[in-house]
Amino acid sequence: MKPILLLLAFTSSALALEPGFESLFDGKTLDGWKHDGNWSVVNGEIARVKKGGSLTYEKAKVPDDFELRFDWKVAKGCNSGVYYRPGQYEYQLLDNANSPYGENPRQSAGSLFFCMAPTKDVVRPFEQWNEARVVCKGSVIQHWLNGEKVVDFDYADPRWRDAVKLVGYRGTDLTKRGGKLWLQDHGADVWFKNLRWRAIPADEPVVSENLTPMPVSEAALKKEQLRIQELLNPKPKPAKKSAWQHQELKRFKAEEAHQGVAVDDTFFYAITNAAIGKYRKDNGERIGGWQEAKDGRIKHLNAGLVLDGKLYCAHSNYPEMPMKSSVEIWDPQTMQHLESIDLTDAEGSLTWVDRRDGLWYACFAQYAKTGDPAKTRIVMFDAQWKKRGELKFPSEVVTKFGKNSSSGGSFGPDGLLFITGHDAQELYVLDLPAKGEVLSWKSATPISAHGQAFAWNRTEAGILYSIDRKTSEVIVSRITKS
């Protein structure tokens, strides 16, 4: 082999020489990574090239015990991060010298952001490559930067109680596992290469030295305390003036009106945890229904949708853990249960589904009782129920959720997405994002129903069916533009 070919062969196989490591980036494509078109491969490097969102590795979740290695560099003043476990588990990337974040070591390069400062500042100047390494096993967390171990602590050790509490203000539970690896777009250019990881075997010891972090100055501490107060007492943004009006038309008694309602040309279907009642739309007469057997599998039905001659209902095992979800399907003519589609892998409690432009939109809720309401999201599936993307709720709507989540949702007039919370007498109006993954907040409209699931009457524009669970009634309303 000629010398230059020998050198190329050695370079291309360098990562393979590290025992047990798997490459996460082939140097040519972003295969296996999900993004919104704002990331690209440039000169064999992953580059953030324009405004957008995070870059997420979709092929596998981060192992519970793992070692991650990567090289990174940032533009002047850039603040970015690598998130490697659920919540705000972030290896901080920063131009310490030119970013205001650099004032606080707990926010500086190599830190476990908003938790544990590095032992020293060893970051290289902006636009120069840095070498990073993360090792996590059990309750031990270790960060390296440019060959030096700069973070090493056992979060189960009582001496780090304050640090664990601090990151907890961001909603981080250091005991959580099973998240996806993602690279942050924080508004400035950042580059990555040589990303690889390995699972750490159970018999491989990782012992913490519990290194002493850099001290935080009084000025930085004051700013940190202000940030904590903002996290504890967020200021909700005022709802925009609604472009929609609600007019209640009539009510029908329905003993099953506890979770939601579905509607077709002739009937409405009142839904409770393990039963569905079928009622005439003209006079509210109950003509049939379905009831789960005692100790049956179906525990917690939510919203319903009649589509193409089938009744689809969202189902979960709430409040049991771990969370499990499915779509349950009935023949609305006979009220015979036809099929169950398991969506447990999507993570969360399924509360509603709707279909638009060939895609299913499914809301996987989280509640304060079992998780974090801010993590409620909409997952998009194709006709075969294969995941095709995700959408997040804007902060204004998350604030409306409080300790609960979205109970109902469906596309309605003007192609907008209308959703409800758990108890508030409001209908929230959203739109799909032009880019990115966060839904666009439009307005909140007062309604008669106290949250819960609802359904649009597809045969008469603007007619909404909702429920009042306290009175066991189905409410028929008209929603029109102001």
Coordinates of N, CA and C in Angstrom, one line a residue, residues 325-460:
S325 N -49.9 3.1 26.4 CA -51.0 3.7 25.6 C -51.3 2.9 24.4
S326 N -52.6 3.1 23.9 CA -53.0 2.4 22.7 C -54.2 3.1 22.1
V327 N -54.4 2.9 20.8 CA -55.6 3.3 20.1 C -56.6 2.1 20.1
E328 N -57.8 2.3 20.6 CA -58.8 1.2 20.6 C -59.8 1.6 19.5
I329 N -60.2 0.6 18.8 CA -61.1 0.8 17.6 C -62.4 0.0 17.7
W330 N -63.5 0.6 17.4 CA -64.8 -0.1 17.4 C -65.5 0.1 16.1
D331 N -66.5 -0.8 15.8 CA -67.5 -0.6 14.8 C -68.6 0.2 15.4
P332 N -68.8 1.4 15.0 CA -69.9 2.3 15.6 C -71.3 1.8 15.4
Q333 N -71.5 1.0 14.4 CA -72.8 0.5 14.1 C -73.2 -0.6 15.1
T334 N -72.3 -1.6 15.3 CA -72.6 -2.7 16.3 C -72.0 -2.5 17.6
M335 N -71.1 -1.5 17.8 CA -70.4 -1.2 19.0 C -69.5 -2.4 19.4
Q336 N -69.1 -3.2 18.4 CA -68.2 -4.3 18.7 C -66.7 -3.8 18.6
H337 N -65.9 -4.2 19.6 CA -64.5 -3.8 19.6 C -63.8 -4.6 18.5
L338 N -63.0 -3.8 17.7 CA -62.4 -4.4 16.5 C -60.9 -4.7 16.7
E339 N -60.2 -3.7 17.3 CA -58.7 -3.8 17.2 C -58.1 -2.9 18.2
S340 N -56.8 -3.2 18.6 CA -56.1 -2.4 19.5 C -54.7 -2.1 18.9
I341 N -54.2 -0.9 18.9 CA -52.9 -0.5 18.3 C -52.1 0.0 19.5
D342 N -51.0 -0.7 19.8 CA -50.1 -0.4 20.9 C -49.2 0.7 20.5
L343 N -49.3 1.8 21.3 CA -48.4 3.0 21.1 C -47.5 3.2 22.3
T344 N -47.3 2.2 23.1 CA -46.6 2.4 24.4 C -45.2 3.0 24.1
D345 N -44.5 2.6 23.0 CA -43.2 3.0 22.8 C -43.0 4.5 22.6
A346 N -44.2 5.2 22.3 CA -44.1 6.6 22.1 C -43.9 7.4 23.4
E347 N -44.2 6.7 24.6 CA -43.9 7.3 25.9 C -44.9 8.4 26.2
G348 N -45.7 8.2 27.3 CA -46.7 9.1 27.7 C -48.1 8.5 27.8
S349 N -49.1 9.2 28.2 CA -50.5 8.8 28.3 C -51.2 9.4 27.1
L350 N -51.7 8.5 26.2 CA -52.4 9.0 25.0 C -53.8 9.5 25.4
T351 N -54.0 10.8 25.0 CA -55.3 11.4 25.4 C -56.2 11.7 24.2
W352 N -55.6 12.0 23.0 CA -56.5 12.2 21.8 C -55.7 11.9 20.6
V353 N -56.4 11.6 19.5 CA -55.9 11.4 18.2 C -56.8 12.0 17.1
D354 N -56.1 12.5 16.1 CA -56.9 13.0 14.9 C -56.0 12.7 13.7
R355 N -56.6 12.8 12.5 CA -55.9 12.6 11.3 C -56.0 13.8 10.3
R356 N -54.9 14.1 9.7 CA -54.8 15.2 8.7 C -53.8 14.9 7.7
D357 N -54.1 15.1 6.4 CA -53.2 15.0 5.3 C -52.4 13.7 5.4
G358 N -53.1 12.6 5.7 CA -52.5 11.3 5.7 C -51.7 10.9 6.9
L359 N -51.6 11.8 7.9 CA -50.9 11.6 9.1 C -51.8 11.5 10.3
W360 N -51.5 10.7 11.3 CA -52.2 10.7 12.5 C -51.4 11.6 13.5
Y361 N -52.2 12.4 14.2 CA -51.6 13.3 15.3 C -52.1 12.8 16.6
A362 N -51.2 12.4 17.5 CA -51.5 11.7 18.7 C -50.9 12.5 19.9
C363 N -51.7 12.9 20.9 CA -51.2 13.6 22.0 C -50.8 12.7 23.1
F364 N -49.6 12.7 23.5 CA -49.1 11.9 24.7 C -48.8 12.8 25.8
A365 N -49.8 12.8 26.8 CA -49.8 13.7 27.9 C -48.9 13.2 29.0
Q366 N -48.4 14.2 29.8 CA -47.8 13.9 31.1 C -48.4 14.8 32.1
Y367 N -48.5 14.3 33.3 CA -49.1 15.0 34.4 C -48.1 15.1 35.6
A368 N -48.3 16.1 36.4 CA -47.4 16.3 37.5 C -47.3 15.1 38.4
K369 N -48.4 14.3 38.4 CA -48.5 13.1 39.3 C -47.6 12.0 38.8
T370 N -47.4 12.0 37.5 CA -46.6 10.9 36.9 C -45.4 11.4 36.0
G371 N -45.2 12.7 35.9 CA -44.1 13.2 35.0 C -44.1 14.7 35.0
D372 N -43.8 15.3 33.9 CA -43.7 16.7 33.7 C -44.6 17.2 32.6
P373 N -45.7 18.0 33.0 CA -46.6 18.5 32.0 C -46.0 19.2 30.8
A374 N -44.8 19.8 31.0 CA -44.1 20.5 29.9 C -43.6 19.5 28.8
K375 N -43.6 18.2 29.2 CA -43.1 17.2 28.2 C -44.3 16.6 27.4
T376 N -45.5 17.0 27.7 CA -46.6 16.7 26.8 C -46.3 17.0 25.4
R377 N -46.6 16.2 24.5 CA -46.2 16.4 23.1 C -47.2 15.7 22.1
I378 N -47.1 16.1 20.9 CA -47.9 15.5 19.8 C -46.9 14.7 18.9
V379 N -47.2 13.4 18.8 CA -46.4 12.5 17.9 C -47.2 12.3 16.6
M380 N -46.5 12.4 15.5 CA -47.1 12.2 14.2 C -46.8 10.8 13.7
F381 N -47.8 10.1 13.2 CA -47.6 8.7 12.7 C -48.1 8.6 11.3
D382 N -47.6 7.7 10.5 CA -48.2 7.5 9.1 C -49.3 6.5 9.3
A383 N -49.8 6.0 8.1 CA -51.0 5.2 8.1 C -50.7 3.8 8.7
Q384 N -49.5 3.4 8.8 CA -49.1 2.1 9.4 C -48.7 2.4 10.9
W385 N -48.9 3.6 11.4 CA -48.5 3.9 12.8 C -47.0 3.9 13.0
K386 N -46.3 4.3 12.0 CA -44.8 4.5 12.2 C -44.6 5.9 12.5
K387 N -43.8 6.2 13.5 CA -43.5 7.6 13.9 C -42.9 8.4 12.8
R388 N -43.4 9.6 12.6 CA -42.8 10.5 11.5 C -42.4 11.8 12.0
G389 N -42.6 12.1 13.3 CA -42.2 13.4 13.8 C -42.9 13.8 15.1
E390 N -42.5 14.9 15.7 CA -43.1 15.3 17.0 C -43.3 16.8 16.9
L391 N -44.3 17.3 17.7 CA -44.6 18.7 17.9 C -44.7 19.0 19.4
K392 N -44.2 20.2 19.8 CA -44.3 20.6 21.2 C -45.3 21.7 21.3
F393 N -45.9 21.8 22.6 CA -46.8 22.8 22.9 C -46.0 24.1 23.3
P394 N -46.5 25.3 22.9 CA -45.8 26.5 23.3 C -46.0 26.7 24.8
S395 N -45.1 27.5 25.3 CA -45.0 27.7 26.8 C -46.3 28.3 27.3
E396 N -47.0 29.1 26.6 CA -48.3 29.7 27.0 C -49.3 28.6 27.3
V397 N -49.4 27.6 26.5 CA -50.3 26.5 26.7 C -49.9 25.6 27.8
V398 N -48.6 25.4 27.9 CA -48.1 24.5 29.0 C -48.5 25.2 30.4
T399 N -48.3 26.5 30.4 CA -48.8 27.2 31.7 C -50.2 27.0 31.9
K400 N -51.0 27.0 30.9 CA -52.5 26.8 31.1 C -52.7 25.3 31.6
F401 N -51.9 24.4 31.2 CA -52.1 23.0 31.7 C -52.0 22.9 33.2
G402 N -51.1 23.8 33.8 CA -50.9 23.6 35.2 C -50.2 22.3 35.6
K403 N -50.8 21.6 36.5 CA -50.3 20.3 36.9 C -50.9 19.2 36.0
N404 N -51.7 19.5 35.1 CA -52.4 18.5 34.2 C -51.9 18.6 32.8
S405 N -52.7 18.4 31.8 CA -52.2 18.3 30.5 C -53.4 18.5 29.5
S406 N -53.1 18.2 28.2 CA -54.2 18.3 27.2 C -55.1 17.1 27.2
S407 N -56.4 17.3 27.4 CA -57.3 16.2 27.5 C -58.0 16.0 26.1
G408 N -58.1 17.0 25.3 CA -58.8 16.9 24.0 C -58.1 17.7 23.0
G409 N -58.2 17.3 21.7 CA -57.6 18.0 20.6 C -58.2 17.5 19.3
S410 N -58.3 18.4 18.3 CA -58.8 18.0 17.0 C -58.7 19.2 16.1
F411 N -58.4 19.0 14.8 CA -58.3 20.0 13.8 C -59.8 20.5 13.4
G412 N -60.0 21.8 13.4 CA -61.3 22.3 13.2 C -61.3 23.4 12.2
P413 N -62.2 24.4 12.3 CA -62.3 25.5 11.3 C -61.0 26.1 10.9
D414 N -60.8 26.5 9.7 CA -59.6 27.1 9.1 C -58.4 26.2 9.2
G415 N -58.6 24.9 9.4 CA -57.5 23.9 9.5 C -56.7 24.1 10.8
L416 N -57.2 24.9 11.8 CA -56.4 25.1 13.0 C -56.6 24.0 14.0
L417 N -55.7 23.8 14.9 CA -55.7 22.8 15.9 C -56.3 23.4 17.2
F418 N -57.5 22.8 17.6 CA -58.1 23.3 18.8 C -57.9 22.2 19.9
I419 N -57.5 22.7 21.1 CA -57.3 21.7 22.2 C -57.9 22.2 23.5
T420 N -58.1 21.3 24.4 CA -58.6 21.6 25.7 C -57.6 21.1 26.8
G421 N -57.7 21.7 28.0 CA -56.9 21.2 29.1 C -57.7 20.2 29.9
H422 N -57.5 20.2 31.2 CA -58.2 19.2 32.0 C -59.4 19.7 32.7
D423 N -59.4 21.0 33.1 CA -60.5 21.6 33.9 C -60.9 23.0 33.4
A424 N -60.0 23.7 32.8 CA -60.3 25.1 32.5 C -61.4 25.2 31.4
Q425 N -62.3 26.2 31.6 CA -63.4 26.4 30.6 C -62.9 27.2 29.4
E426 N -61.9 26.6 28.7 CA -61.3 27.3 27.6 C -61.0 26.3 26.5
L427 N -61.0 26.8 25.2 CA -60.6 26.1 24.1 C -59.4 26.9 23.5
Y428 N -58.3 26.2 23.4 CA -57.1 26.8 23.0 C -56.9 26.6 21.5
V429 N -56.5 27.6 20.8 CA -56.4 27.6 19.3 C -54.9 27.7 18.9
L430 N -54.4 26.7 18.2 CA -53.0 26.6 17.8 C -52.9 26.4 16.3
D431 N -51.7 26.6 15.8 CA -51.5 26.3 14.3 C -50.2 25.5 14.2
L432 N -50.1 24.7 13.1 CA -48.9 24.0 12.9 C -47.8 25.0 12.6
P433 N -46.5 24.7 13.0 CA -45.4 25.7 12.8 C -45.0 25.7 11.4
A434 N -44.6 26.9 10.9 CA -44.1 27.1 9.6 C -42.7 26.4 9.5
K435 N -42.0 26.4 10.6 CA -40.8 25.6 10.7 C -40.5 25.3 12.2
G436 N -39.6 24.4 12.4 CA -39.4 24.0 13.8 C -40.4 23.0 14.3
E437 N -40.5 22.8 15.6 CA -41.4 21.8 16.1 C -42.3 22.3 17.2
V438 N -42.4 23.6 17.4 CA -43.3 24.2 18.4 C -44.5 24.7 17.8
L439 N -45.7 24.3 18.2 CA -46.9 24.8 17.7 C -47.1 26.3 17.9
S440 N -47.8 27.0 17.1 CA -48.0 28.4 17.2 C -49.2 28.7 18.0
W441 N -49.1 29.5 19.0 CA -50.2 29.9 19.9 C -51.0 31.0 19.3
K442 N -52.3 30.8 19.2 CA -53.2 31.8 18.6 C -54.0 32.5 19.7
S443 N -54.9 31.8 20.4 CA -55.7 32.4 21.4 C -56.4 31.4 22.2
A444 N -57.1 31.9 23.3 CA -58.0 31.0 24.1 C -59.4 31.6 24.1
T445 N -60.3 30.6 23.9 CA -61.7 31.0 23.7 C -62.5 30.4 24.9
P446 N -63.3 31.2 25.7 CA -64.1 30.6 26.7 C -65.2 29.7 26.2
I447 N -65.4 28.6 26.9 CA -66.5 27.6 26.5 C -67.2 27.1 27.7
S448 N -68.3 26.4 27.5 CA -69.1 25.9 28.6 C -68.4 24.7 29.3
A449 N -67.8 23.8 28.6 CA -67.2 22.6 29.1 C -66.0 23.0 30.0
H450 N -65.8 22.2 31.0 CA -64.6 22.3 31.9 C -63.5 21.3 31.4
G451 N -62.8 21.8 30.3 CA -61.8 20.9 29.8 C -62.4 19.6 29.2
Q452 N -61.5 18.5 29.3 CA -61.9 17.2 28.9 C -61.9 17.1 27.3
A453 N -62.2 16.0 26.8 CA -62.1 15.7 25.4 C -63.4 16.2 24.7
F454 N -63.3 16.5 23.4 CA -64.4 17.0 22.6 C -64.3 16.5 21.2
A455 N -65.2 16.8 20.3 CA -65.2 16.3 18.9 C -66.0 17.3 18.1
W456 N -65.5 17.5 16.8 CA -66.1 18.4 15.9 C -67.2 17.6 15.1
N457 N -68.4 18.1 14.9 CA -69.3 17.5 14.0 C -68.9 17.8 12.6
R458 N -68.4 16.8 11.9 CA -67.9 17.0 10.6 C -68.9 17.2 9.5
T459 N -70.2 17.0 9.9 CA -71.3 17.3 8.9 C -71.9 18.7 8.9
E460 N -71.4 19.4 9.9 CA -71.9 20.8 10.1 C -70.8 21.7 10.6

